[in-house]
Amino acid sequence: EAQVTQNPRYLITVTGKKLTVTCSQNMNHEYMSWYRQDPGLGLRQIYYSMNVEVTDKGDVPEGYKVSRKEKRNFPLILESPSPNQTSLYFCASSSTTLREGSNQPQHFGDGTRLSIL
Amino acid sequence: SQQGEEDPQALSIQEGENATMNCSYKTSINNLQWYRQNSGRGLVHLILIRSNEREKHSGRLRVTLDTSKKSSSLLITASRAADTASYFCATDDRTNFGNEKLTFGTGTRLTIIP
């Protein structure tokens, strides 16, 4: 089954304790991205990657890191989490980049709810 | 305001009625997409309309795009209880070469009353 898998689905942790949210897709997609969703603000893009070893900042990259060492995986790293990073996070992927006029939709994971105390 | 803003923020209608949601954006785009999100779940792609298209249909969905007004509308006909969800538009930005960001609006919360 084609899917984007995020782990963990839920996490409660404390300020300053490094954490990683994993994202894996089994569709051989080139484009992957991370979003956070907050009430009243919609989805905001954190980072995106157009291919292996190619990443770029979205609208709200501060406090986050990403890596794309393999095509299928795109982990989101919070080196020193803070309470303002409490949010619902989504990973998404698509087969081609937006500029290529892709007909393919963004496939989303089911989300990771992070609470930073 | 953000690239991609939906209007209204919330909409409640009776089952069987039509629901219309609007999206406005700021920059020139290559395409505009609509997504649905059921409570607590990931977004699901509904339809994509390119900048050179004016209208597109998919089942009970009808999307229009007016690039001169930088706006789009999503019409759901003959609504069903299962259509209860939040709906988001998403746009790219063709004015910023090399920018591959996808920007989502804040969404319209649609409630279908049985």
CSV table of C-alpha atoms in Angstrom, one decimal:
chain,number,residue,atom,x,y,z
A,1,GLU,CA,0.0,0.0,0.0
A,2,ALA,CA,1.3,3.4,-1.0
A,3,GLN,CA,1.8,5.5,2.1
A,4,VAL,CA,3.8,8.0,4.1
A,5,THR,CA,4.6,6.8,7.6
A,6,GLN,CA,5.4,9.1,10.4
A,7,ASN,CA,6.7,8.0,13.8
A,8,PRO,CA,5.9,8.6,16.6
A,9,ARG,CA,2.3,9.6,16.3
A,10,TYR,CA,2.3,11.2,19.7
A,11,LEU,CA,5.1,12.5,21.9
A,12,ILE,CA,5.2,14.4,25.1
A,13,THR,CA,8.7,15.6,26.0
A,14,VAL,CA,10.5,18.4,27.8
A,15,THR,CA,12.3,21.5,26.7
A,16,GLY,CA,15.8,21.0,25.4
A,17,LYS,CA,15.6,17.2,24.9
A,18,LYS,CA,16.6,16.5,21.3
A,19,LEU,CA,14.0,14.5,19.4
A,20,THR,CA,13.6,13.2,15.9
A,21,VAL,CA,10.4,12.5,14.0
A,22,THR,CA,10.8,10.0,11.2
A,23,CYS,CA,9.1,10.1,7.9
A,24,SER,CA,9.3,7.3,5.3
A,25,GLN,CA,7.5,6.9,2.0
A,26,ASN,CA,7.3,3.8,-0.2
A,27,MET,CA,6.3,5.5,-3.5
A,28,ASN,CA,9.8,6.4,-4.7
A,29,HIS,CA,8.9,10.1,-4.5
A,30,GLU,CA,11.4,12.8,-5.1
A,31,TYR,CA,9.8,15.7,-3.3
A,32,MET,CA,9.2,15.5,0.5
A,33,SER,CA,8.3,18.2,2.9
A,34,TRP,CA,7.4,18.9,6.5
A,35,TYR,CA,4.6,21.1,7.8
A,36,ARG,CA,3.3,22.1,11.1
A,37,GLN,CA,-0.4,22.8,11.7
A,38,ASP,CA,-1.5,25.3,14.4
A,39,PRO,CA,-5.0,26.5,15.2
A,40,GLY,CA,-5.8,29.6,13.1
A,41,LEU,CA,-2.6,29.4,11.2
A,42,GLY,CA,-3.3,26.5,8.9
A,43,LEU,CA,-0.4,24.5,7.6
A,44,ARG,CA,3.0,26.1,7.4
A,45,GLN,CA,5.9,24.5,5.5
A,46,ILE,CA,9.1,23.9,7.6
A,47,TYR,CA,11.5,22.4,5.2
A,48,TYR,CA,11.3,20.6,1.9
A,49,SER,CA,13.5,18.4,-0.2
A,50,MET,CA,13.5,18.1,-4.0
A,51,ASN,CA,15.8,15.0,-4.0
A,52,VAL,CA,18.5,13.2,-2.1
A,53,GLU,CA,20.9,15.6,-0.4
A,54,VAL,CA,18.8,18.6,-1.6
A,55,THR,CA,16.9,20.5,1.1
A,56,ASP,CA,15.6,24.0,1.5
A,57,LYS,CA,13.9,26.1,4.0
A,58,GLY,CA,10.1,26.6,4.0
A,59,ASP,CA,8.3,29.4,5.8
A,60,VAL,CA,9.1,28.5,9.4
A,61,PRO,CA,12.5,26.6,9.5
A,62,GLU,CA,13.8,28.1,12.8
A,63,GLY,CA,14.5,25.5,15.4
A,64,TYR,CA,14.3,22.6,13.0
A,65,LYS,CA,16.8,20.5,11.0
A,66,VAL,CA,16.2,17.9,8.3
A,67,SER,CA,18.3,15.5,6.3
A,68,ARG,CA,17.7,13.5,3.1
A,69,LYS,CA,20.4,10.8,2.9
A,70,GLU,CA,18.0,8.4,1.2
A,71,LYS,CA,15.2,9.0,-1.1
A,72,ARG,CA,12.5,7.3,1.1
A,73,ASN,CA,13.4,9.0,4.4
A,74,PHE,CA,13.1,12.6,5.5
A,75,PRO,CA,13.5,12.9,9.3
A,76,LEU,CA,12.7,16.1,11.2
A,77,ILE,CA,15.1,17.0,14.0
A,78,LEU,CA,14.4,19.3,16.9
A,79,GLU,CA,17.8,19.8,18.5
A,80,SER,CA,16.6,21.8,21.5
A,81,PRO,CA,12.8,21.7,21.5
A,82,SER,CA,10.9,24.6,23.1
A,83,PRO,CA,7.2,24.9,24.0
A,84,ASN,CA,6.4,27.0,21.0
A,85,GLN,CA,7.2,24.0,18.9
A,86,THR,CA,4.2,22.2,20.4
A,87,SER,CA,2.1,21.4,17.3
A,88,LEU,CA,0.7,18.9,14.9
A,89,TYR,CA,3.4,17.9,12.3
A,90,PHE,CA,2.8,16.4,8.9
A,91,CYS,CA,5.2,14.9,6.4
A,92,ALA,CA,4.2,14.8,2.7
A,93,SER,CA,5.7,13.6,-0.5
A,94,SER,CA,5.0,13.8,-4.3
A,95,SER,CA,6.6,12.2,-7.3
A,96,THR,CA,7.7,15.4,-9.0
A,97,THR,CA,8.5,18.9,-7.9
A,98,LEU,CA,5.9,21.6,-8.0
A,99,ARG,CA,7.6,23.6,-10.7
A,100,GLU,CA,7.5,20.7,-13.1
A,101,GLY,CA,3.7,21.1,-13.0
A,102,SER,CA,3.2,17.8,-11.4
A,103,ASN,CA,-0.1,16.2,-11.8
A,104,GLN,CA,0.6,14.1,-8.7
A,105,PRO,CA,-0.9,15.1,-5.4
A,106,GLN,CA,1.0,15.6,-2.2
A,107,HIS,CA,0.6,12.4,-0.1
A,108,PHE,CA,0.4,13.1,3.6
A,109,GLY,CA,1.2,11.1,6.6
A,110,ASP,CA,-1.3,10.8,9.5
A,111,GLY,CA,0.6,13.4,11.6
A,112,THR,CA,2.7,13.6,14.7
A,113,ARG,CA,1.3,15.4,17.7
A,114,LEU,CA,4.2,16.9,19.7
A,115,SER,CA,3.8,18.5,23.1
A,116,ILE,CA,6.9,20.2,24.5
A,117,LEU,CA,6.6,21.0,28.2
B,1,SER,CA,-2.1,37.8,5.2
B,2,GLN,CA,-1.0,34.5,3.9
B,3,GLN,CA,-0.8,33.2,0.4
B,4,GLY,CA,-3.9,31.2,0.1
B,5,GLU,CA,-6.8,32.2,2.4
B,6,GLU,CA,-10.1,30.4,2.5
B,7,ASP,CA,-13.4,32.0,3.0
B,8,PRO,CA,-15.5,31.4,5.0
B,9,GLN,CA,-13.6,30.1,8.0
B,10,ALA,CA,-16.6,27.9,8.9
B,11,LEU,CA,-19.7,26.7,7.0
B,12,SER,CA,-22.7,24.7,8.2
B,13,ILE,CA,-25.3,23.4,5.7
B,14,GLN,CA,-28.0,20.8,5.5
B,15,GLU,CA,-27.2,17.5,3.9
B,16,GLY,CA,-28.1,17.6,0.2
B,17,GLU,CA,-27.3,21.3,-0.2
B,18,ASN,CA,-24.3,22.6,-2.1
B,19,ALA,CA,-21.3,24.0,-0.3
B,20,THR,CA,-19.0,26.7,-1.8
B,21,MET,CA,-15.7,27.7,-0.4
B,22,ASN,CA,-13.4,30.3,-1.7
B,23,CYS,CA,-9.6,30.8,-1.8
B,24,SER,CA,-7.6,33.9,-2.5
B,25,TYR,CA,-3.9,34.1,-3.1
B,26,LYS,CA,-1.3,36.8,-3.7
B,27,THR,CA,1.3,35.8,-6.2
B,28,SER,CA,1.2,34.3,-9.7
B,29,ILE,CA,0.9,30.5,-9.6
B,30,ASN,CA,1.6,27.5,-11.7
B,31,ASN,CA,-1.3,25.5,-10.1
B,32,LEU,CA,-3.7,25.5,-7.2
B,33,GLN,CA,-4.7,22.4,-5.3
B,34,TRP,CA,-7.6,21.6,-2.9
B,35,TYR,CA,-7.2,19.2,0.0
B,36,ARG,CA,-9.6,17.8,2.6
B,37,GLN,CA,-8.7,17.0,6.2
B,38,ASN,CA,-10.8,14.9,8.4
B,39,SER,CA,-10.4,15.7,12.1
B,40,GLY,CA,-7.0,14.7,13.4
B,41,ARG,CA,-5.9,13.1,10.2
B,42,GLY,CA,-3.6,13.9,7.3
B,43,LEU,CA,-4.6,15.9,4.3
B,44,VAL,CA,-6.1,14.2,1.3
B,45,HIS,CA,-5.7,15.6,-2.2
B,46,LEU,CA,-8.9,16.4,-4.0
B,47,ILE,CA,-8.1,18.2,-7.2
B,48,LEU,CA,-5.5,20.3,-8.9
B,49,ILE,CA,-6.2,23.1,-11.4
B,50,ARG,CA,-3.5,24.6,-13.5
B,51,SER,CA,-3.1,28.3,-14.1
B,52,ASN,CA,-4.3,28.0,-17.7
B,53,GLU,CA,-7.5,26.2,-16.7
B,54,ARG,CA,-10.6,28.0,-15.6
B,55,GLU,CA,-12.8,25.1,-14.4
B,56,LYS,CA,-12.3,21.5,-13.4
B,57,HIS,CA,-14.7,18.8,-12.3
B,58,SER,CA,-14.2,15.6,-10.3
B,59,GLY,CA,-17.3,13.7,-9.2
B,60,ARG,CA,-19.3,16.1,-7.0
B,61,LEU,CA,-16.5,18.6,-6.9
B,62,ARG,CA,-16.2,21.6,-9.1
B,63,VAL,CA,-13.3,24.0,-8.9
B,64,THR,CA,-12.9,27.3,-10.7
B,65,LEU,CA,-9.9,29.5,-11.0
B,66,ASP,CA,-9.8,33.2,-11.8
B,67,THR,CA,-6.1,34.2,-12.2
B,68,SER,CA,-7.1,37.8,-12.8
B,69,LYS,CA,-8.7,38.0,-9.4
B,70,LYS,CA,-6.2,35.5,-7.8
B,71,SER,CA,-9.1,33.4,-6.5
B,72,SER,CA,-10.5,29.9,-6.7
B,73,SER,CA,-13.7,28.3,-5.5
B,74,LEU,CA,-14.5,24.8,-4.5
B,75,LEU,CA,-18.1,23.7,-4.9
B,76,ILE,CA,-19.3,20.4,-3.4
B,77,THR,CA,-22.7,19.5,-4.8
B,78,ALA,CA,-25.3,17.3,-3.0
B,79,SER,CA,-23.4,17.3,0.2
B,80,ARG,CA,-23.2,14.3,2.5
B,81,ALA,CA,-22.5,13.8,6.1
B,82,ALA,CA,-19.1,12.3,5.1
B,83,ASP,CA,-18.1,15.6,3.5
B,84,THR,CA,-17.8,17.1,7.0
B,85,ALA,CA,-14.1,18.1,7.2
B,86,SER,CA,-11.7,21.0,6.8
B,87,TYR,CA,-10.8,22.1,3.3
B,88,PHE,CA,-7.6,23.8,2.3
B,89,CYS,CA,-6.3,25.4,-0.8
B,90,ALA,CA,-2.6,25.3,-1.6
B,91,THR,CA,-0.6,27.2,-4.1
B,92,ASP,CA,3.0,27.5,-5.4
B,93,ASP,CA,4.7,30.8,-6.3
B,94,ARG,CA,5.8,31.1,-9.9
B,95,THR,CA,7.2,34.6,-9.4
B,96,ASN,CA,10.0,33.2,-7.3
B,97,PHE,CA,12.2,31.0,-9.5
B,98,GLY,CA,13.6,28.0,-7.8
B,99,ASN,CA,11.1,28.3,-5.0
B,100,GLU,CA,9.5,24.9,-4.5
B,101,LYS,CA,7.4,25.9,-1.5
B,102,LEU,CA,3.8,24.9,-1.3
B,103,THR,CA,1.7,27.3,0.7
B,104,PHE,CA,-1.6,26.3,2.4
B,105,GLY,CA,-4.4,28.5,3.5
B,106,THR,CA,-6.0,28.5,7.0
B,107,GLY,CA,-8.9,26.3,5.8
B,108,THR,CA,-12.7,26.2,5.8
B,109,ARG,CA,-14.3,24.0,8.4
B,110,LEU,CA,-17.4,22.5,6.7
B,111,THR,CA,-20.1,20.8,8.8
B,112,ILE,CA,-22.9,18.9,7.1
B,113,ILE,CA,-26.0,18.6,9.2
B,114,PRO,CA,-27.9,15.3,8.6
